[in-house]
PDB file of C-alpha atoms in Angstrom:
ATOM      1  CA  MET A   1      52.805 -53.291 -33.711  1.00 69.00           C
ATOM      2  CA  ASP A   2      55.031 -51.151 -35.491  1.00 90.00           C
ATOM      3  CA  TYR A   3      58.104 -53.167 -35.831  1.00 95.00           C
ATOM      4  CA  ARG A   4      60.347 -50.695 -37.521  1.00 96.00           C
ATOM      5  CA  GLU A   5      59.999 -48.225 -34.880  1.00 96.00           C
ATOM      6  CA  LYS A   6      60.568 -50.521 -32.147  1.00 95.00           C
ATOM      7  CA  ALA A   7      63.642 -51.990 -33.951  1.00 96.00           C
ATOM      8  CA  VAL A   8      64.556 -48.359 -34.297  1.00 97.00           C
ATOM      9  CA  ARG A   9      64.314 -47.504 -30.267  1.00 96.00           C
ATOM     10  CA  CYS A  10      66.181 -50.619 -29.434  1.00 94.00           C
ATOM     11  CA  VAL A  11      69.304 -50.299 -31.873  1.00 96.00           C
ATOM     12  CA  ARG A  12      69.596 -46.617 -32.216  1.00 96.00           C
ATOM     13  CA  GLU A  13      71.839 -45.889 -29.369  1.00 96.00           C
ATOM     14  CA  THR A  14      73.409 -49.372 -28.574  1.00 94.00           C
ATOM     15  CA  VAL A  15      74.267 -51.594 -31.741  1.00 94.00           C
ATOM     16  CA  LEU A  16      74.156 -49.029 -34.485  1.00 97.00           C
ATOM     17  CA  PRO A  17      77.253 -46.605 -32.773  1.00 98.00           C
ATOM     18  CA  ILE A  18      79.376 -49.774 -32.542  1.00 96.00           C
ATOM     19  CA  GLN A  19      78.355 -51.238 -36.192  1.00 96.00           C
ATOM     20  CA  ARG A  20      78.858 -47.613 -37.490  1.00 98.00           C
ATOM     21  CA  ALA A  21      82.472 -47.278 -35.570  1.00 98.00           C
ATOM     22  CA  GLN A  22      83.182 -50.758 -36.957  1.00 98.00           C
ATOM     23  CA  PHE A  23      81.980 -49.783 -40.642  1.00 98.00           C
ATOM     24  CA  GLN A  24      84.353 -46.602 -40.578  1.00 98.00           C
ATOM     25  CA  GLU A  25      87.133 -48.415 -39.123  1.00 98.00           C
ATOM     26  CA  CYS A  26      87.094 -50.733 -42.135  1.00 98.00           C
ATOM     27  CA  GLY A  27      86.677 -48.010 -44.492  1.00 98.00           C
ATOM     28  CA  CYS A  28      83.097 -48.085 -45.037  1.00 98.00           C
ATOM     29  CA  ASP A  29      83.470 -51.295 -46.629  1.00 98.00           C
ATOM     30  CA  LEU A  30      80.544 -53.646 -45.573  1.00 98.00           C
ATOM     31  CA  ASP A  31      82.908 -56.715 -46.544  1.00 98.00           C
ATOM     32  CA  ALA A  32      85.571 -55.875 -44.807  1.00 98.00           C
ATOM     33  CA  GLN A  33      83.600 -55.035 -41.888  1.00 98.00           C
ATOM     34  CA  TYR A  34      82.135 -58.416 -41.777  1.00 98.00           C
ATOM     35  CA  ARG A  35      85.160 -60.447 -42.481  1.00 97.00           C
ATOM     36  CA  LYS A  36      86.443 -58.655 -39.565  1.00 97.00           C
ATOM     37  CA  TYR A  37      83.940 -58.514 -37.086  1.00 97.00           C
ATOM     38  CA  GLY A  38      81.128 -61.050 -38.464  1.00 96.00           C
ATOM     39  CA  ASP A  39      82.364 -64.112 -35.731  1.00 94.00           C
ATOM     40  CA  THR A  40      81.956 -62.833 -32.405  1.00 90.00           C
ATOM     41  CA  GLU A  41      79.853 -64.578 -29.586  1.00 89.00           C
ATOM     42  CA  GLY A  42      76.623 -62.058 -30.017  1.00 89.00           C
ATOM     43  CA  PHE A  43      76.753 -61.674 -34.006  1.00 94.00           C
ATOM     44  CA  PHE A  44      77.731 -63.096 -37.178  1.00 97.00           C
ATOM     45  CA  ALA A  45      78.412 -62.072 -41.117  1.00 97.00           C
ATOM     46  CA  LYS A  46      79.008 -64.057 -44.106  1.00 97.00           C
ATOM     47  CA  VAL A  47      79.911 -62.520 -47.533  1.00 98.00           C
ATOM     48  CA  LEU A  48      78.005 -64.579 -49.714  1.00 98.00           C
ATOM     49  CA  GLN A  49      78.685 -62.073 -52.964  1.00 98.00           C
ATOM     50  CA  PRO A  50      81.143 -59.516 -52.146  1.00 98.00           C
ATOM     51  CA  GLY A  51      79.135 -56.130 -52.097  1.00 97.00           C
ATOM     52  CA  HIS A  52      75.846 -57.726 -52.907  1.00 98.00           C
ATOM     53  CA  ARG A  53      74.989 -60.468 -50.761  1.00 98.00           C
ATOM     54  CA  TYR A  54      75.569 -61.279 -47.168  1.00 98.00           C
ATOM     55  CA  GLU A  55      73.811 -63.550 -44.287  1.00 98.00           C
ATOM     56  CA  VAL A  56      74.032 -62.000 -40.812  1.00 98.00           C
ATOM     57  CA  GLY A  57      72.544 -63.098 -37.416  1.00 97.00           C
ATOM     58  CA  TYR A  58      72.689 -63.922 -33.879  1.00 94.00           C
ATOM     59  CA  PRO A  59      73.921 -67.495 -32.449  1.00 95.00           C
ATOM     60  CA  LYS A  60      71.072 -67.146 -30.042  1.00 93.00           C
ATOM     61  CA  CYS A  61      68.123 -64.985 -29.663  1.00 92.00           C
ATOM     62  CA  VAL A  62      69.415 -61.330 -28.156  1.00 90.00           C
ATOM     63  CA  CYS A  63      65.858 -59.654 -27.806  1.00 91.00           C
ATOM     64  CA  PRO A  64      65.534 -58.297 -24.179  1.00 91.00           C
ATOM     65  CA  GLU A  65      61.889 -59.172 -24.265  1.00 92.00           C
ATOM     66  CA  VAL A  66      62.309 -62.801 -25.280  1.00 93.00           C
ATOM     67  CA  LEU A  67      65.086 -63.283 -22.891  1.00 92.00           C
ATOM     68  CA  ALA A  68      62.591 -61.902 -20.135  1.00 94.00           C
ATOM     69  CA  GLY A  69      59.855 -64.063 -20.963  1.00 93.00           C
ATOM     70  CA  THR A  70      57.576 -61.618 -22.119  1.00 94.00           C
ATOM     71  CA  VAL A  71      57.200 -62.477 -25.840  1.00 92.00           C
ATOM     72  CA  LYS A  72      57.008 -65.853 -27.384  1.00 92.00           C
ATOM     73  CA  ASP A  73      55.423 -65.062 -30.684  1.00 93.00           C
ATOM     74  CA  ALA A  74      57.874 -65.808 -33.665  1.00 93.00           C
ATOM     75  CA  ALA A  75      56.106 -62.976 -35.284  1.00 94.00           C
ATOM     76  CA  HIS A  76      57.948 -60.501 -33.164  1.00 94.00           C
ATOM     77  CA  CYS A  77      61.358 -61.627 -34.869  1.00 95.00           C
ATOM     78  CA  GLU A  78      60.038 -58.856 -37.600  1.00 97.00           C
ATOM     79  CA  CYS A  79      61.540 -56.622 -35.133  1.00 96.00           C
ATOM     80  CA  SER A  80      65.003 -58.041 -35.238  1.00 96.00           C
ATOM     81  CA  ARG A  81      64.490 -58.075 -39.109  1.00 97.00           C
ATOM     82  CA  GLN A  82      63.891 -54.818 -39.054  1.00 97.00           C
ATOM     83  CA  SER A  83      66.913 -53.704 -36.962  1.00 97.00           C
ATOM     84  CA  VAL A  84      69.436 -55.365 -39.313  1.00 97.00           C
ATOM     85  CA  LEU A  85      67.646 -53.231 -42.162  1.00 98.00           C
ATOM     86  CA  TYR A  86      67.804 -49.975 -40.162  1.00 98.00           C
ATOM     87  CA  ILE A  87      71.357 -50.256 -39.625  1.00 98.00           C
ATOM     88  CA  LEU A  88      72.507 -51.323 -42.725  1.00 98.00           C
ATOM     89  CA  GLU A  89      70.140 -48.471 -44.097  1.00 98.00           C
ATOM     90  CA  GLN A  90      72.209 -45.703 -41.901  1.00 98.00           C
ATOM     91  CA  LEU A  91      75.376 -47.428 -43.023  1.00 98.00           C
ATOM     92  CA  LEU A  92      75.046 -47.675 -46.666  1.00 98.00           C
ATOM     93  CA  PRO A  93      72.084 -44.515 -47.250  1.00 97.00           C
ATOM     94  CA  GLU A  94      72.576 -44.510 -51.241  1.00 97.00           C
ATOM     95  CA  LYS A  95      72.047 -48.326 -51.574  1.00 98.00           C
ATOM     96  CA  ARG A  96      68.887 -50.187 -51.637  1.00 98.00           C
ATOM     97  CA  ILE A  97      68.858 -53.060 -49.033  1.00 98.00           C
ATOM     98  CA  THR A  98      66.612 -55.700 -48.698  1.00 98.00           C
ATOM     99  CA  VAL A  99      66.421 -58.227 -45.484  1.00 98.00           C
ATOM    100  CA  GLU A 100      64.682 -61.499 -45.268  1.00 98.00           C
ATOM    101  CA  THR A 101      64.224 -63.576 -42.535  1.00 98.00           C
ATOM    102  CA  VAL A 102      65.755 -67.128 -42.977  1.00 98.00           C
ATOM    103  CA  GLU A 103      65.532 -68.564 -39.565  1.00 97.00           C
ATOM    104  CA  THR A 104      64.948 -67.493 -36.024  1.00 96.00           C
ATOM    105  CA  VAL A 105      64.883 -69.249 -32.955  1.00 95.00           C
ATOM    106  CA  LEU A 106      61.217 -68.246 -31.712  1.00 95.00           C
ATOM    107  CA  SER A 107      60.348 -70.322 -34.870  1.00 95.00           C
ATOM    108  CA  GLY A 108      62.283 -73.132 -34.217  1.00 95.00           C
ATOM    109  CA  GLY A 109      65.515 -72.401 -35.638  1.00 95.00           C
ATOM    110  CA  THR A 110      68.696 -73.099 -34.305  1.00 94.00           C
ATOM    111  CA  CYS A 111      70.026 -69.229 -34.748  1.00 96.00           C
ATOM    112  CA  CYS A 112      68.689 -66.238 -36.015  1.00 96.00           C
ATOM    113  CA  ARG A 113      69.686 -65.677 -39.676  1.00 97.00           C
ATOM    114  CA  PHE A 114      68.817 -63.078 -42.384  1.00 98.00           C
ATOM    115  CA  ALA A 115      69.597 -62.810 -45.968  1.00 98.00           C
ATOM    116  CA  VAL A 116      70.450 -59.580 -46.841  1.00 98.00           C
ATOM    117  CA  THR A 117      70.729 -58.013 -50.412  1.00 98.00           C
ATOM    118  CA  VAL A 118      72.510 -54.444 -51.258  1.00 98.00           C
ATOM    119  CA  GLU A 119      71.845 -53.187 -54.595  1.00 97.00           C
TER     120      GLU A 119
END
C-alpha cells in the first residue's frame, strides 16, 4: 500500500489548510506556530531545538479507519508519519525534513508521537 498517497489524500483538504493558515498567521515561523497551537485536543507539538527539532503528534489516534475499526495493524501508522511529513514539506518547501515514528497507539503507545528534524 502506498501510505504517502493515502496520507496526502487524507490531509490535503482538511489538516493542511488549517496548519497552513496557522503557519502564515505566525509569520511562517514553525516555532511560533507550535508554541501557539501546539497544545490542542487533537494535536500537540513541542519545540525541542528551535528551528531544527520538534516532537509532534496526537493525544489519541485520529485515523478515521482505525476509529471505524477497519484497521488494527500498527504498520498503518506509517500513514500518519507520511501526513506529518507531507504537511511540513508544504509549509517549508525549501527545507529537508525527516519524520520518525516514536510511538503510536496501535503499537501500544499512550499517544501518537513523531520526531521531526528540519534542515
